[in-house]
Structure formats: C-alpha cells, structure tokens
PDB file of C-alpha atoms in Angstrom:
ATOM      1  CA  MET A   1      -3.756 178.031 128.112  1.00  0.00           C
ATOM      2  CA  LYS A   2      -0.950 176.251 129.867  1.00  0.00           C
ATOM      3  CA  ASN A   3      -0.435 176.128 133.569  1.00  0.00           C
ATOM      4  CA  LEU A   4       2.824 177.719 134.430  1.00  0.00           C
ATOM      5  CA  SER A   5       2.088 178.354 138.045  1.00  0.00           C
ATOM      6  CA  GLY A   6       4.306 175.470 139.368  1.00  0.00           C
ATOM      7  CA  LYS A   7       1.293 173.640 140.805  1.00  0.00           C
ATOM      8  CA  PRO A   8      -2.000 172.292 139.906  1.00  0.00           C
ATOM      9  CA  VAL A   9      -4.711 174.667 139.541  1.00  0.00           C
ATOM     10  CA  TYR A  10      -8.387 173.728 139.831  1.00  0.00           C
ATOM     11  CA  LEU A  11     -11.091 175.366 137.456  1.00  0.00           C
ATOM     12  CA  SER A  12     -14.592 176.662 138.183  1.00  0.00           C
ATOM     13  CA  GLU A  13     -15.620 177.733 134.924  1.00  0.00           C
ATOM     14  CA  VAL A  14     -14.430 178.912 131.338  1.00  0.00           C
ATOM     15  CA  GLN A  15     -16.012 182.424 130.670  1.00  0.00           C
ATOM     16  CA  GLN A  16     -15.904 184.077 126.971  1.00  0.00           C
ATOM     17  CA  ARG A  17     -16.165 187.695 125.565  1.00  0.00           C
ATOM     18  CA  ASN A  18     -18.509 189.193 123.157  1.00  0.00           C
ATOM     19  CA  ILE A  19     -17.532 188.242 119.823  1.00  0.00           C
ATOM     20  CA  LYS A  20     -18.428 191.632 118.664  1.00  0.00           C
ATOM     21  CA  GLY A  21     -15.707 193.369 120.494  1.00  0.00           C
ATOM     22  CA  PRO A  22     -13.711 193.779 123.574  1.00  0.00           C
ATOM     23  CA  TYR A  23     -16.093 196.677 124.659  1.00  0.00           C
ATOM     24  CA  PHE A  24     -19.650 194.844 123.967  1.00  0.00           C
ATOM     25  CA  THR A  25     -21.015 193.706 127.099  1.00  0.00           C
ATOM     26  CA  PHE A  26     -23.364 190.693 127.826  1.00  0.00           C
ATOM     27  CA  LEU A  27     -26.812 191.539 129.777  1.00  0.00           C
ATOM     28  CA  LEU A  28     -26.939 188.746 132.387  1.00  0.00           C
ATOM     29  CA  GLN A  29     -29.879 187.619 134.798  1.00  0.00           C
ATOM     30  CA  ASN A  30     -29.023 186.249 138.084  1.00  0.00           C
ATOM     31  CA  ASP A  31     -30.975 183.897 140.408  1.00  0.00           C
ATOM     32  CA  GLN A  32     -33.131 186.560 141.800  1.00  0.00           C
ATOM     33  CA  GLY A  33     -33.937 187.812 138.374  1.00  0.00           C
ATOM     34  CA  LYS A  34     -31.672 191.068 138.414  1.00  0.00           C
ATOM     35  CA  ILE A  35     -30.030 191.928 135.337  1.00  0.00           C
ATOM     36  CA  LYS A  36     -26.340 193.258 135.091  1.00  0.00           C
ATOM     37  CA  ARG A  37     -23.767 193.775 132.507  1.00  0.00           C
ATOM     38  CA  SER A  38     -20.893 191.610 132.046  1.00  0.00           C
ATOM     39  CA  LEU A  39     -17.818 191.604 129.969  1.00  0.00           C
ATOM     40  CA  TYR A  40     -17.851 187.821 130.102  1.00  0.00           C
ATOM     41  CA  GLU A  41     -20.449 184.940 129.929  1.00  0.00           C
ATOM     42  CA  ILE A  42     -20.027 181.512 131.133  1.00  0.00           C
ATOM     43  CA  ARG A  43     -19.403 178.956 128.711  1.00  0.00           C
ATOM     44  CA  GLU A  44     -18.582 176.096 130.723  1.00  0.00           C
ATOM     45  CA  ALA A  45     -19.034 175.568 134.635  1.00  0.00           C
ATOM     46  CA  PHE A  46     -16.997 172.527 136.580  1.00  0.00           C
ATOM     47  CA  PRO A  47     -19.141 171.280 139.664  1.00  0.00           C
ATOM     48  CA  THR A  48     -16.251 169.031 140.426  1.00  0.00           C
ATOM     49  CA  LYS A  49     -13.264 171.348 139.806  1.00  0.00           C
ATOM     50  CA  LEU A  50     -11.219 170.476 136.719  1.00  0.00           C
ATOM     51  CA  GLU A  51      -7.504 169.921 137.676  1.00  0.00           C
ATOM     52  CA  ILE A  52      -4.858 171.277 135.191  1.00  0.00           C
ATOM     53  CA  LYS A  53      -1.459 170.083 136.416  1.00  0.00           C
ATOM     54  CA  GLU A  54       1.601 172.131 135.988  1.00  0.00           C
ATOM     55  CA  GLY A  55       2.876 172.176 132.374  1.00  0.00           C
ATOM     56  CA  GLN A  56      -0.507 170.865 131.033  1.00  0.00           C
ATOM     57  CA  SER A  57      -2.466 172.842 128.741  1.00  0.00           C
ATOM     58  CA  LEU A  58      -6.429 173.228 128.767  1.00  0.00           C
ATOM     59  CA  PHE A  59      -7.880 172.901 125.219  1.00  0.00           C
ATOM     60  CA  ARG A  60     -11.678 173.768 124.738  1.00  0.00           C
ATOM     61  CA  TYR A  61     -13.780 173.788 121.643  1.00  0.00           C
ATOM     62  CA  TYR A  62     -16.875 175.766 121.934  1.00  0.00           C
ATOM     63  CA  ARG A  63     -19.143 175.805 118.765  1.00  0.00           C
ATOM     64  CA  MET A  64     -20.855 178.803 117.504  1.00  0.00           C
ATOM     65  CA  ASN A  65     -23.993 179.174 115.121  1.00  0.00           C
ATOM     66  CA  LEU A  66     -21.794 180.580 112.348  1.00  0.00           C
ATOM     67  CA  GLU A  67     -24.679 181.911 109.902  1.00  0.00           C
ATOM     68  CA  PRO A  68     -23.636 183.006 106.345  1.00  0.00           C
ATOM     69  CA  SER A  69     -24.058 186.660 107.645  1.00  0.00           C
ATOM     70  CA  ILE A  70     -21.057 186.331 109.959  1.00  0.00           C
ATOM     71  CA  MET A  71     -18.634 184.160 108.077  1.00  0.00           C
ATOM     72  CA  THR A  72     -16.856 187.072 106.663  1.00  0.00           C
ATOM     73  CA  ILE A  73     -16.893 189.716 109.516  1.00  0.00           C
ATOM     74  CA  LYS A  74     -14.113 189.728 112.063  1.00  0.00           C
ATOM     75  CA  LEU A  75     -15.235 188.241 115.327  1.00  0.00           C
ATOM     76  CA  TYR A  76     -13.416 188.688 118.630  1.00  0.00           C
ATOM     77  CA  LEU A  77     -12.470 185.868 120.866  1.00  0.00           C
ATOM     78  CA  GLN A  78     -11.081 186.042 124.165  1.00  0.00           C
ATOM     79  CA  TYR A  79     -11.492 183.689 127.088  1.00  0.00           C
ATOM     80  CA  ARG A  80     -11.138 183.635 130.984  1.00  0.00           C
ATOM     81  CA  VAL A  81     -10.626 180.834 133.310  1.00  0.00           C
ATOM     82  CA  ILE A  82     -11.714 180.853 137.018  1.00  0.00           C
ATOM     83  CA  ILE A  83     -10.023 178.765 139.611  1.00  0.00           C
ATOM     84  CA  LYS A  84     -11.428 177.635 142.700  1.00  0.00           C
ATOM     85  CA  ASN A  85     -10.143 180.471 144.889  1.00  0.00           C
ATOM     86  CA  GLY A  86     -12.124 183.097 142.394  1.00  0.00           C
ATOM     87  CA  MET A  87      -9.014 184.443 140.744  1.00  0.00           C
ATOM     88  CA  ALA A  88      -9.072 184.859 137.018  1.00  0.00           C
ATOM     89  CA  THR A  89      -6.826 184.506 134.021  1.00  0.00           C
ATOM     90  CA  GLU A  90      -7.441 185.514 130.594  1.00  0.00           C
ATOM     91  CA  THR A  91      -6.344 184.498 127.207  1.00  0.00           C
ATOM     92  CA  LYS A  92      -5.014 187.199 124.679  1.00  0.00           C
ATOM     93  CA  GLY A  93      -7.942 188.509 122.455  1.00  0.00           C
ATOM     94  CA  ILE A  94      -7.922 187.899 118.870  1.00  0.00           C
ATOM     95  CA  TRP A  95      -9.910 188.945 115.946  1.00  0.00           C
ATOM     96  CA  VAL A  96     -10.730 186.313 113.579  1.00  0.00           C
ATOM     97  CA  ILE A  97     -12.848 186.107 110.260  1.00  0.00           C
ATOM     98  CA  PRO A  98     -14.458 182.402 110.467  1.00  0.00           C
ATOM     99  CA  SER A  99     -14.229 181.745 106.874  1.00  0.00           C
ATOM    100  CA  GLU A 100     -10.490 182.337 106.733  1.00  0.00           C
ATOM    101  CA  LEU A 101      -9.963 180.403 110.098  1.00  0.00           C
ATOM    102  CA  GLU A 102     -11.629 177.187 108.636  1.00  0.00           C
ATOM    103  CA  ASN A 103      -8.597 177.094 106.246  1.00  0.00           C
ATOM    104  CA  ILE A 104      -5.662 177.528 108.823  1.00  0.00           C
ATOM    105  CA  PRO A 105      -4.345 174.310 110.430  1.00  0.00           C
ATOM    106  CA  PHE A 106      -4.830 174.166 113.869  1.00  0.00           C
ATOM    107  CA  LYS A 107      -1.306 174.217 115.633  1.00  0.00           C
ATOM    108  CA  PRO A 108      -1.261 174.541 119.827  1.00  0.00           C
ATOM    109  CA  ARG A 109       1.048 176.738 121.339  1.00  0.00           C
ATOM    110  CA  LYS A 110       3.729 175.289 123.132  1.00  0.00           C
TER     111      LYS A 110
END
C-alpha cells in the first residue's frame, strides 16, 4: 500500500480477509470471552504506531501454512490497515493459486 494522503499516517494494525473468499467470516473472541463474527482478522498490531510518510509504501509479508491440499486451489487475499484515528483503508482483493504464485516474480506497484 502506498501513502498518497499528502501527510504521514500512523498505523495501528494490519488486518486480513478470510482466504476462503470475501464473504467468509472469522469467529473472534474479545477480552470478555464474547464471540463475534468479523470479515477481518488482525495480522499485526503496532503498540507504537508505525509511521508511513507521504509517498512511502508499506510492504508486509505474512506467511501461511501452505499444506499440499491448498496449493492448487484459489485463495482470496485482501488486507486492511487501521490508522491511529480508527479510519480504515483496504487493498484490492485478489484470487491467487499458491503453486502459480511461487513462479511469479515480485514486482511492487509504483
């Protein structure tokens, strides 16, 4: 993700959509033990806010346990970042097949 806001942004967390598809949810438990459904699950939280300056890009790599049974099926990847004032920005969602993705060279968008 690239910061095009014209000013620095401070990230609180990075969240990910369910890899099964855009309409699948996560069952999450809060501090009080209550269960709720959510489209996103936290992948990384920043206790000290992470600064992304104007024009800088955020690259994060999150490893998944890619068992042979899911190497040849389409997985859904979409992320969301939460900035310090609680606003959220989402990436575009893409479908990928892990075995094909391994053969594609990484080229960041400009």
